[in-house]
């Protein structure tokens, strides 16, 4: 069949009127877009509720957070910004509204100014001015983050990369793309696919998210199983540091073993260490044949066995393995009007293959479907016969987030867990919350277990598993645990946190598999990282951003660490005083011991030394 990687769910395939998710995408040509992008969720509330979207509570009013002692933007600052980016300084409150609210409409800042640079030099001059004036800066790409990392908390200066959207170069043999950070992922996908390559990541928000934001959050996505994380596919970065220094690590070399790999510091740093302005990324060749199957499974144990069988029978052509529970299917049907192509089941699985031979791949997938249906692992299934149906099948998975946002206030958790415990937490949370929650759903990506020395999957049969466990105790996966309620509830939140994080830590999992920490999860880093690692992160932050002005209140719990000359001298004096006190204590103890010894050695009636 024809490859279906470019656009999996255009509106014309799903319903006559554009869905709320797609209607929110930024319109315009790839090089010039509206200065006020509306988030998918912002529009989503409008189409899911007749009364429209309610105003989002200011972040400081909902969360316990205090403003750090940064300067406020003055008229002189605005004049300086106008000289740096003439005509691209936004101060209109109506225009700023969308940039102050996050994609999920859960946090809202109160920034008074948005800057729209086009070049690295302009970013450098902006940061240099903000560093000198002690103005906090909030770097922002497509504003599609899930953890409140892309919007201000208070009145930070918003630095938007939306106009930094130029493709600099593309090598038609190596597949290496060099582009500015503000390029939209979907537009990059269309560009490289026209040249027989694909982007190594694919996200549901690809129509709005920027490649710079993807790198800054180390976004995972739907192609992780096949192509790995951005840490492996990003070859080089150009980054502007907090004082305006331009760090040029924009290599296009796949092998460079000279010194520290500095770009890795900024991948996943969420804009807290520097502003990414240019990216070089390795794009894999476009598959000649893509097939998609959608399956129903009677239980999560069967989902895992299907994964094991899938890897064993499909091997090198397996490109995606996604699962969702029955509640997810119910919500996409209820809110978006999408229908399941298979009989109702407790769980559903989407399998995608990508290879070079259409006939060969289709034959392998057909044999796989026959096997899982015959063995009872799958109760029903369908295989896409054309691009239209493949896009429709992918819509069932990709639009779950949209359906959840239409269901009410969403508590989102992005967890990485061993696959044998992956769905247990969904069951536990349902029992824990009971009727207090509207819906508790689980969906995500599964990674297969490793191979053994004989080349077989290490997944023992049911009777060989310890304590009668019904899951394959190998491999890992990414679970999106979502809880919906009619409105935000502090009591419901207290039932979820820290319970979910502690549960994850007990399984040696991660509290953030791919969304990052941002503002909402900065306090839970300790559930996944040891104190020594957290302390080293703080030291790196203090070294690269001593005033703490880059995306403050995000990623790390601590505030800015001052390394000014006065603070350094005070710290040195304090440390020296502590050393003096310690030496004095040792000397006193020694003198007392000496006096005691001499008193014992003195003749009776004699007098000891007068100390």
Coordinates of C-alpha atoms in Angstrom, one line a residue:
X1 CA 0.0 0.0 0.0
X2 CA 1.0 3.6 -0.3
X3 CA 3.0 5.1 2.6
X4 CA 0.8 7.1 4.9
X5 CA 3.4 8.9 7.0
X6 CA 2.8 12.5 5.9
X7 CA -0.5 13.3 7.4
X8 CA -2.3 10.6 9.3
X9 CA -5.7 12.3 10.0
X10 CA -6.6 15.2 7.8
X11 CA -10.1 16.7 8.5
X12 CA -11.5 15.6 5.1
X13 CA -11.1 12.0 6.0
X14 CA -12.8 12.1 9.4
X15 CA -15.8 14.5 9.1
X16 CA -17.1 17.3 7.0
X17 CA -16.3 20.2 9.3
X18 CA -12.7 20.6 10.6
X19 CA -12.3 19.2 14.0
X20 CA -11.5 21.5 16.9
X21 CA -7.9 20.1 17.1
X22 CA -7.1 20.9 13.5
X23 CA -9.0 24.2 13.4
X24 CA -6.5 25.5 16.0
X25 CA -3.4 24.9 14.0
X26 CA -1.5 28.0 13.0
X27 CA -2.6 29.0 9.5
X28 CA -0.4 30.6 6.8
X29 CA 2.5 29.7 4.6
X30 CA 5.5 27.9 6.0
X31 CA 7.5 31.1 6.2
X32 CA 4.9 33.6 7.4
X33 CA 2.4 32.8 10.1
X34 CA 0.0 34.7 12.2
X35 CA 1.6 36.3 15.3
X36 CA -1.1 34.8 17.5
X37 CA -1.2 31.0 17.2
X38 CA -4.2 29.4 19.0
X39 CA -3.4 26.2 20.8
X40 CA -5.3 23.0 19.8
X41 CA -6.8 22.9 23.3
X42 CA -7.9 26.5 23.2
X43 CA -10.0 25.8 20.2
X44 CA -10.9 22.4 21.5
X45 CA -12.8 23.8 24.5
X46 CA -14.9 25.9 22.1
X47 CA -16.0 22.9 20.0
X48 CA -16.6 20.6 23.0
X49 CA -18.6 23.0 25.1
X50 CA -21.3 25.2 24.0
X51 CA -20.5 27.8 26.6
X52 CA -16.9 28.2 25.3
X53 CA -13.7 28.1 27.1
X54 CA -13.6 29.3 30.7
X55 CA -10.9 31.7 31.7
X56 CA -7.8 29.9 33.0
X57 CA -6.7 30.7 36.6
X58 CA -3.5 32.5 36.9
X59 CA -0.7 30.1 37.9
X60 CA 0.3 31.9 41.1
X61 CA -3.3 31.8 42.3
X62 CA -3.6 28.0 41.8
X63 CA -0.1 26.9 42.8
X64 CA 2.1 27.8 45.7
X65 CA 4.8 29.8 43.9
X66 CA 6.5 33.0 44.7
X67 CA 7.9 35.5 42.2
X68 CA 11.7 35.6 42.3
X69 CA 13.4 39.0 42.5
X70 CA 13.7 39.7 38.8
X71 CA 13.3 43.1 37.3
X72 CA 10.1 44.2 35.7
X73 CA 10.0 45.3 32.0
X74 CA 10.2 49.1 31.7
X75 CA 9.5 51.5 28.9
X76 CA 13.3 51.7 28.4
X77 CA 13.4 47.9 28.0
X78 CA 10.6 48.0 25.4
X79 CA 12.5 50.7 23.5
X80 CA 15.6 48.5 23.5
X81 CA 13.7 45.5 22.3
X82 CA 12.2 47.6 19.5
X83 CA 15.7 48.5 18.3
X84 CA 16.7 44.8 18.3
X85 CA 13.5 43.4 16.6
X86 CA 11.8 46.4 15.0
X87 CA 8.1 45.9 14.4
X88 CA 8.2 42.5 16.2
X89 CA 7.5 43.5 19.8
X90 CA 4.0 42.5 20.9
X91 CA 2.4 44.2 23.8
X92 CA -1.3 44.1 23.0
X93 CA -3.0 42.1 25.8
X94 CA -5.4 40.4 23.3
X95 CA -2.5 39.1 21.2
X96 CA -0.6 38.0 24.3
X97 CA -3.4 36.0 25.8
X98 CA -2.8 32.8 23.8
X99 CA 0.9 33.0 24.5
X100 CA 0.3 33.2 28.2
X101 CA -1.9 30.1 28.4
X102 CA -0.5 26.6 28.0
X103 CA -1.8 24.0 25.5
X104 CA -3.9 22.2 28.1
X105 CA -5.3 25.4 29.6
X106 CA -4.1 24.6 33.0
X107 CA -1.5 27.3 33.7
X108 CA -1.5 31.0 32.8
X109 CA 1.1 33.7 33.1
X110 CA 0.9 37.4 32.9
X111 CA 3.7 38.4 30.5
X112 CA 3.4 41.9 29.1
X113 CA 5.7 41.5 26.1
X114 CA 6.4 39.0 23.4
X115 CA 9.5 39.2 21.2
X116 CA 9.7 37.6 17.7
X117 CA 13.3 37.4 16.5
X118 CA 14.2 36.0 13.1
X119 CA 17.9 35.3 13.5
X120 CA 20.4 33.9 16.0
X121 CA 22.0 37.4 16.3
X122 CA 18.7 38.9 17.4
X123 CA 18.2 36.2 20.0
X124 CA 21.8 36.9 21.3
X125 CA 21.1 40.6 21.6
X126 CA 17.8 40.0 23.4
X127 CA 19.4 37.6 26.0
X128 CA 22.3 39.9 26.5
X129 CA 20.0 42.8 27.3
X130 CA 17.8 40.6 29.6
X131 CA 20.9 39.3 31.4
X132 CA 22.2 42.8 32.1
X133 CA 18.8 44.0 33.3
X134 CA 18.0 40.8 35.3
X135 CA 14.8 40.2 33.2
X136 CA 13.4 36.7 33.2
X137 CA 12.9 35.1 29.8
X138 CA 10.5 32.4 28.7
X139 CA 11.5 30.7 25.4
X140 CA 8.5 29.5 23.5
X141 CA 8.1 27.4 20.4
X142 CA 4.7 26.0 19.3
X143 CA 3.4 26.0 22.9
X144 CA 2.2 22.4 22.7
X145 CA 3.9 21.2 25.9
X146 CA 2.0 19.1 28.5
X147 CA 3.7 20.2 31.7
X148 CA 3.5 24.0 31.6
X149 CA 7.1 24.5 30.5
X150 CA 6.4 26.7 27.5
X151 CA 4.4 29.6 29.1
X152 CA 5.4 32.2 31.7
X153 CA 4.5 31.8 35.4
X154 CA 4.6 35.5 36.2
X155 CA 5.6 38.3 33.8
X156 CA 8.6 36.8 32.1
X157 CA 9.5 38.1 28.6
X158 CA 8.3 35.6 26.0
X159 CA 10.8 34.9 23.4
X160 CA 9.0 33.2 20.5
X161 CA 10.8 31.3 17.8
X162 CA 7.8 31.3 15.4
X163 CA 9.6 33.4 12.8
X164 CA 12.8 31.4 12.9
X165 CA 11.4 29.0 10.4
X166 CA 13.9 28.7 7.6
X167 CA 15.3 25.4 6.2
X168 CA 19.0 26.1 5.9
X169 CA 20.1 22.9 4.0
X170 CA 19.3 19.3 3.3
X171 CA 21.6 16.7 1.9
X172 CA 19.9 14.4 -0.4
X173 CA 22.3 11.5 0.1
X174 CA 23.0 11.5 3.9
X175 CA 19.5 12.8 4.8
X176 CA 20.9 15.5 7.1
X177 CA 18.6 18.4 7.6
X178 CA 19.7 21.8 9.0
X179 CA 16.9 24.2 10.0
X180 CA 16.0 27.0 12.4
X181 CA 14.3 26.1 15.6
X182 CA 10.9 27.6 14.7
X183 CA 10.2 25.2 11.8
X184 CA 6.9 23.3 12.3
X185 CA 7.4 19.5 12.5
X186 CA 4.7 18.7 10.0
X187 CA 6.2 21.2 7.5
X188 CA 9.6 19.6 7.9
X189 CA 8.0 16.2 7.4
X190 CA 6.4 17.3 4.1
X191 CA 9.7 18.8 3.0
X192 CA 11.9 15.8 3.6
X193 CA 9.2 13.3 2.4
X194 CA 9.2 15.0 -1.0
X195 CA 12.8 14.1 -1.1
X196 CA 12.2 10.4 -0.1
X197 CA 13.1 10.8 3.6
X198 CA 11.1 11.1 6.8
X199 CA 11.6 12.9 10.1
X200 CA 12.7 10.6 12.9
X201 CA 9.9 11.7 15.2
X202 CA 6.1 12.0 14.8
X203 CA 3.7 13.6 17.2
X204 CA 0.0 14.2 17.4
X205 CA 0.8 17.9 17.7
X206 CA 3.0 17.9 14.7
X207 CA 0.9 20.6 13.0
X208 CA 1.8 23.1 15.7
X209 CA 5.0 22.0 17.5
X210 CA 8.4 23.4 16.6
X211 CA 11.5 21.3 16.1
X212 CA 13.4 23.5 18.6
X213 CA 10.8 22.7 21.2
X214 CA 10.9 19.0 20.3
X215 CA 14.6 19.0 20.9
X216 CA 14.4 21.1 24.1
X217 CA 12.0 18.6 25.6
X218 CA 13.6 15.5 24.0
X219 CA 10.1 14.6 22.6
X220 CA 9.5 10.9 22.1
X221 CA 6.5 10.3 19.9
X222 CA 5.2 7.5 17.7
X223 CA 8.4 6.6 15.9
X224 CA 10.5 6.0 19.0
X225 CA 10.3 2.2 18.7
X226 CA 11.9 2.3 15.2
X227 CA 14.3 5.3 15.3
X228 CA 15.0 6.0 19.0
X229 CA 15.1 9.3 20.8
X230 CA 16.3 12.7 19.6
X231 CA 19.5 12.2 21.6
X232 CA 20.6 9.8 18.9
X233 CA 19.3 11.6 15.8
X234 CA 20.2 15.2 16.6
X235 CA 23.7 15.7 15.2
X236 CA 24.3 19.3 16.2
X237 CA 22.8 22.4 17.8
X238 CA 23.4 26.2 17.7
X239 CA 22.5 27.6 21.2
X240 CA 22.5 31.1 22.6
X241 CA 23.6 31.2 26.2
X242 CA 22.1 33.5 28.8
X243 CA 24.7 36.2 28.4
X244 CA 24.3 36.3 24.6
X245 CA 27.2 34.0 23.8
X246 CA 26.5 31.9 20.7
X247 CA 27.5 28.3 21.2
X248 CA 28.1 26.8 17.7
X249 CA 27.9 23.0 18.0
X250 CA 26.1 22.8 14.7
X251 CA 28.0 19.9 13.3
X252 CA 26.6 17.6 10.6
X253 CA 29.0 14.8 11.4
X254 CA 27.7 11.5 12.6
X255 CA 31.0 10.7 14.2
X256 CA 32.8 13.3 16.4
X257 CA 34.6 12.0 19.4
X258 CA 36.4 15.2 20.5
X259 CA 35.7 16.4 24.0
X260 CA 32.4 16.6 25.8
X261 CA 29.2 16.2 23.7
X262 CA 27.9 19.6 24.8
X263 CA 24.7 19.4 22.7
X264 CA 23.4 16.7 25.0
X265 CA 23.2 19.3 27.8
X266 CA 20.5 21.2 25.9
X267 CA 18.5 18.3 24.6
X268 CA 15.8 17.9 27.2
X269 CA 16.8 21.0 29.2
X270 CA 13.5 22.7 28.5
X271 CA 15.0 26.0 27.7
X272 CA 16.6 26.4 31.2
X273 CA 20.2 26.3 30.1
X274 CA 20.1 28.1 26.7
X275 CA 17.9 28.9 23.7
X276 CA 18.2 26.5 20.8
X277 CA 18.2 28.5 17.5
X278 CA 19.3 26.0 14.9
X279 CA 19.2 22.2 14.6
X280 CA 20.9 19.6 12.5
X281 CA 19.1 16.2 12.5
X282 CA 19.5 12.9 10.7
X283 CA 16.4 11.9 8.7
X284 CA 16.0 8.2 7.9
X285 CA 15.0 7.1 4.3
X286 CA 11.3 7.0 3.5
X287 CA 9.9 3.5 3.7
X288 CA 8.6 2.2 0.4
X289 CA 5.8 0.3 2.0
X290 CA 3.8 1.1 5.1
X291 CA 1.1 -1.1 6.6
X292 CA -1.2 -0.5 9.5
X293 CA -3.3 -3.0 11.5
X294 CA -5.8 -2.3 14.3
X295 CA -6.5 -5.2 16.8
X296 CA -8.7 -5.9 19.8
X297 CA -7.3 -7.8 22.7
X298 CA -9.2 -9.5 25.6
X299 CA -6.7 -8.3 28.3
X300 CA -3.4 -6.5 28.9
X301 CA -1.6 -9.9 29.3
X302 CA -2.6 -10.6 25.7
X303 CA -1.4 -7.1 24.6
X304 CA 2.1 -8.0 25.9
X305 CA 2.0 -11.4 24.3
X306 CA 1.0 -9.8 21.0
X307 CA 3.9 -7.4 21.4
X308 CA 6.3 -10.3 21.9
X309 CA 4.8 -12.2 18.9
X310 CA 4.9 -9.0 16.8
X311 CA 8.6 -8.5 17.4
X312 CA 9.3 -12.1 16.7
X313 CA 7.3 -12.3 13.4
X314 CA 7.7 -8.8 12.0
X315 CA 11.2 -8.0 13.3
X316 CA 13.0 -5.3 11.3
X317 CA 9.9 -3.9 9.7
X318 CA 8.0 -3.1 12.9
X319 CA 7.8 0.7 13.3
X320 CA 5.1 1.3 15.9
X321 CA 3.2 -0.6 18.6
X322 CA 0.6 1.5 20.3
X323 CA -2.1 0.4 22.8
X324 CA -5.2 2.0 24.3
X325 CA -7.9 0.8 26.7
X326 CA -11.6 0.6 26.2
X327 CA -12.2 3.9 28.0
X328 CA -10.0 5.7 25.4
X329 CA -12.1 4.3 22.6
X330 CA -15.3 5.3 24.4
X331 CA -14.1 8.9 24.7
X332 CA -12.9 9.3 21.1
X333 CA -16.3 8.0 20.0
X334 CA -18.3 10.1 22.5
X335 CA -16.5 13.5 21.9
X336 CA -15.1 13.2 18.3
X337 CA -17.5 10.8 16.6
X338 CA -14.9 8.2 15.7
X339 CA -16.0 4.6 15.5
X340 CA -14.0 1.5 16.4
X341 CA -13.3 -0.6 13.3
X342 CA -13.3 -3.8 15.4
X343 CA -15.6 -5.4 17.9
X344 CA -15.6 -3.9 21.4
X345 CA -12.6 -5.1 23.4
X346 CA -11.0 -4.3 26.8
X347 CA -7.8 -3.2 24.9
X348 CA -6.8 -2.2 21.4
X349 CA -3.5 -2.3 19.6
X350 CA -2.2 -0.4 16.6
X351 CA 0.7 -2.0 14.7
X352 CA 2.6 -0.2 11.9
X353 CA 5.2 -1.7 9.7
X354 CA 7.6 0.2 7.4
X355 CA 9.9 -1.5 4.9
X356 CA 11.2 -1.6 1.4
X357 CA 9.0 -4.4 -0.2
X358 CA 5.2 -3.9 -0.3
X359 CA 4.5 -7.6 -1.1
X360 CA 7.0 -9.0 1.4
X361 CA 5.8 -6.7 4.2
X362 CA 2.1 -7.3 3.6
X363 CA 2.7 -11.1 3.5
X364 CA 4.5 -11.0 6.9
X365 CA 1.8 -8.9 8.5
X366 CA -0.8 -11.2 7.1
X367 CA 0.9 -14.2 8.6
X368 CA 1.2 -12.4 11.9
X369 CA -2.6 -11.5 12.0
X370 CA -3.5 -15.1 11.2
X371 CA -1.3 -16.3 14.1
X372 CA -2.6 -13.9 16.8
X373 CA -6.2 -14.4 15.8
X374 CA -5.8 -18.2 15.8
X375 CA -4.1 -18.3 19.1
X376 CA -6.7 -16.1 20.9
X377 CA -4.3 -13.2 21.7
X378 CA -6.5 -11.1 19.4
X379 CA -10.3 -11.3 19.3
X380 CA -10.8 -9.1 16.2
X381 CA -8.6 -7.1 13.8
X382 CA -8.5 -5.1 10.6
X383 CA -5.7 -4.1 8.2
X384 CA -5.6 -0.8 6.3
X385 CA -6.0 -1.4 2.6
X386 CA -5.3 2.2 1.5
X387 CA -3.9 5.4 2.8
X388 CA -7.4 6.7 3.7
X389 CA -8.1 3.8 6.1
X390 CA -4.6 4.0 7.6
X391 CA -5.1 7.6 8.5
X392 CA -8.5 6.8 10.0
X393 CA -6.9 4.1 12.2
X394 CA -4.1 6.4 13.3
X395 CA -6.7 9.0 14.2
X396 CA -8.1 6.7 16.9
X397 CA -4.8 6.8 18.7
X398 CA -3.5 10.3 17.9
X399 CA -6.7 12.1 18.9
X400 CA -7.1 10.6 22.4
X401 CA -5.6 13.7 23.9
X402 CA -8.2 15.8 22.2
X403 CA -11.0 13.6 23.4
X404 CA -9.7 13.8 26.9
X405 CA -9.6 17.6 26.8
X406 CA -13.2 17.6 25.7
X407 CA -14.1 15.5 28.7
X408 CA -13.2 18.0 31.4
X409 CA -10.2 18.9 33.5
X410 CA -7.4 16.5 32.9
X411 CA -4.7 15.3 35.3
X412 CA -2.0 13.9 33.1
X413 CA 0.9 11.5 34.0
X414 CA 3.6 10.5 31.6
X415 CA 5.2 7.4 33.1
X416 CA 7.9 5.0 32.0
X417 CA 7.5 1.6 33.6
X418 CA 8.4 -2.1 33.2
X419 CA 5.8 -3.5 30.9
X420 CA 4.7 -6.2 33.4
X421 CA 3.5 -3.5 35.7
X422 CA 2.5 -0.9 33.1
X423 CA -1.3 -1.1 33.4
X424 CA -1.4 -2.1 37.1
X425 CA -1.3 1.6 38.1
X426 CA -4.4 2.4 36.0
X427 CA -6.3 -0.3 37.9
X428 CA -5.0 0.9 41.2
X429 CA -5.9 4.6 40.5
X430 CA -9.4 3.6 39.4
X431 CA -9.9 1.8 42.6
X432 CA -8.4 4.6 44.7
X433 CA -10.4 7.4 43.2
X434 CA -13.7 5.6 42.6
X435 CA -16.6 7.9 41.7
X436 CA -14.5 11.0 42.4
X437 CA -13.0 10.8 38.9
X438 CA -15.0 11.0 35.7
X439 CA -12.7 8.7 33.7
X440 CA -9.3 7.0 34.3
X441 CA -7.7 5.9 31.1
X442 CA -4.4 4.4 30.0
X443 CA -2.7 4.4 26.6
X444 CA 0.8 4.7 25.2
X445 CA 3.8 3.1 23.5
X446 CA 5.3 -0.3 24.2
X447 CA 8.9 -1.3 23.7
X448 CA 9.5 -5.1 23.1
X449 CA 11.5 -7.2 25.5
X450 CA 15.2 -8.0 24.5
X451 CA 16.4 -10.9 22.5
X452 CA 18.1 -13.9 24.1
X453 CA 21.4 -15.4 22.9
X454 CA 19.5 -17.7 20.5
X455 CA 17.7 -14.8 18.9
X456 CA 14.4 -15.5 20.5
X457 CA 12.3 -13.1 22.6
X458 CA 12.8 -13.5 26.3
X459 CA 9.2 -13.8 27.3
X460 CA 8.4 -17.1 29.2
X461 CA 5.2 -18.9 28.9
X462 CA 2.5 -18.2 31.5
X463 CA 3.2 -21.4 33.6
X464 CA 6.9 -20.4 33.8
X465 CA 6.4 -17.0 35.2
X466 CA 7.0 -16.3 38.9
X467 CA 4.0 -16.3 41.2
X468 CA 1.6 -17.0 38.3
X469 CA 2.2 -13.5 36.9
X470 CA 0.2 -12.9 33.8
X471 CA 2.6 -10.4 32.2
X472 CA 5.8 -10.8 30.3
X473 CA 8.3 -9.6 32.9
X474 CA 10.7 -7.9 30.4
X475 CA 10.9 -4.8 28.3
X476 CA 9.6 -1.3 29.2
X477 CA 6.9 1.0 28.0
X478 CA 5.5 4.5 28.2
X479 CA 2.1 4.9 29.8
X480 CA 0.0 8.0 29.5
X481 CA -2.2 7.8 32.6
X482 CA -5.0 10.4 32.4
X483 CA -7.7 11.2 34.9
X484 CA -10.6 13.5 34.0
X485 CA -13.0 15.4 36.3
X486 CA -15.6 18.1 35.8
X487 CA -13.3 20.7 37.2
X488 CA -10.0 21.1 39.0
X489 CA -10.2 19.6 42.5
X490 CA -7.5 20.0 45.1
X491 CA -8.8 16.9 47.0
X492 CA -8.6 14.8 43.9
X493 CA -5.1 16.1 43.2
X494 CA -4.0 15.1 46.7
X495 CA -5.4 11.6 46.1
X496 CA -3.2 11.4 43.0
X497 CA 0.0 13.0 44.2
X498 CA 2.3 11.9 45.4
X499 CA 0.7 8.5 45.2
X500 CA 1.3 8.1 41.4
X501 CA 5.0 9.2 41.8
X502 CA 5.7 7.0 44.8
X503 CA 4.1 4.0 43.0
X504 CA 6.3 4.7 39.9
X505 CA 9.4 5.1 42.0
X506 CA 8.8 1.7 43.7
X507 CA 8.9 0.1 40.2
X508 CA 12.2 2.0 39.4
X509 CA 10.3 3.9 36.7
X510 CA 10.4 7.5 35.5
X511 CA 7.9 10.1 36.4
X512 CA 8.4 11.7 33.0
X513 CA 8.9 9.4 30.0
X514 CA 8.7 12.1 27.3
X515 CA 6.8 15.2 28.3
X516 CA 9.6 16.6 30.5
X517 CA 9.2 18.3 33.9
X518 CA 8.2 21.9 33.1
X519 CA 6.4 23.8 35.8
X520 CA 4.0 21.2 37.0
X521 CA 6.4 18.3 37.6
X522 CA 9.6 20.1 38.7
X523 CA 9.0 19.1 42.4
X524 CA 9.0 15.4 41.7
X525 CA 12.4 15.0 40.1
X526 CA 13.6 13.2 43.2
X527 CA 11.3 10.3 42.6
X528 CA 13.4 9.4 39.5
X529 CA 16.8 10.8 40.2
X530 CA 19.2 10.4 43.2
X531 CA 20.1 13.4 45.3
X532 CA 23.7 13.5 43.8
X533 CA 22.3 13.7 40.3
X534 CA 19.8 16.5 41.3
X535 CA 22.6 18.4 42.9
X536 CA 24.8 18.2 39.8
X537 CA 21.9 19.5 37.7
X538 CA 21.6 22.4 40.1
X539 CA 25.3 23.1 39.7
X540 CA 25.1 23.0 35.9
X541 CA 22.1 25.4 36.0
X542 CA 24.1 27.8 38.3
X543 CA 27.1 27.6 36.0
X544 CA 25.3 28.3 32.8
X545 CA 22.5 30.6 34.2
X546 CA 23.9 32.2 37.4
X547 CA 21.0 34.6 37.7
X548 CA 18.4 32.0 37.0
X549 CA 16.6 34.1 34.3
X550 CA 16.1 31.4 31.7
X551 CA 12.7 29.8 31.9
X552 CA 12.5 30.2 35.7
X553 CA 10.3 28.0 38.0
X554 CA 10.7 25.1 35.6
X555 CA 12.6 21.8 35.5
X556 CA 14.3 22.2 38.9
X557 CA 12.8 23.0 42.2
X558 CA 15.4 25.4 43.4
X559 CA 15.5 29.0 42.6
X560 CA 18.4 31.0 41.0
X561 CA 21.8 30.4 42.5
X562 CA 23.7 33.6 42.8
X563 CA 27.3 33.5 41.9
X564 CA 27.9 37.3 42.0
X565 CA 31.2 38.6 43.4
X566 CA 29.6 39.7 46.7
X567 CA 27.8 36.4 47.2
X568 CA 31.0 34.5 46.4
X569 CA 33.0 36.5 48.9
X570 CA 30.4 36.0 51.6
X571 CA 30.4 32.3 50.9
X572 CA 34.3 32.2 51.0
X573 CA 34.3 34.1 54.3
X574 CA 31.7 31.8 55.8
X575 CA 33.6 28.7 54.8
X576 CA 36.9 30.2 56.1
X577 CA 35.2 31.0 59.4
X578 CA 33.9 27.4 59.7
X579 CA 37.4 26.2 59.1
X580 CA 38.8 28.5 61.8
X581 CA 36.2 27.3 64.3
X582 CA 36.9 23.7 63.4
X583 CA 40.7 24.2 63.9
X584 CA 40.1 26.0 67.2
X585 CA 38.0 23.1 68.5
X586 CA 40.7 20.7 67.6
X587 CA 43.4 22.8 69.3
X588 CA 41.2 23.2 72.4
X589 CA 40.6 19.5 72.6
X590 CA 44.3 18.8 72.2
X591 CA 45.3 21.3 74.9
X592 CA 42.7 19.9 77.3
X593 CA 44.1 16.4 76.7
X594 CA 47.6 17.6 77.3
X595 CA 46.7 19.3 80.5
X596 CA 44.9 16.2 81.8
X597 CA 47.9 14.0 80.9
X598 CA 50.4 16.3 82.7
X599 CA 48.2 16.5 85.8
X600 CA 48.2 12.7 86.0
X601 CA 52.0 12.6 85.6
X602 CA 52.7 15.3 88.3
X603 CA 53.9 14.2 91.8
X604 CA 51.4 14.1 94.6
X605 CA 51.0 17.5 96.2
X606 CA 52.7 19.1 93.2
X607 CA 51.2 21.7 91.0
X608 CA 50.4 21.1 87.3
X609 CA 51.3 23.5 84.6
X610 CA 49.2 26.7 84.5
X611 CA 47.7 26.7 81.0

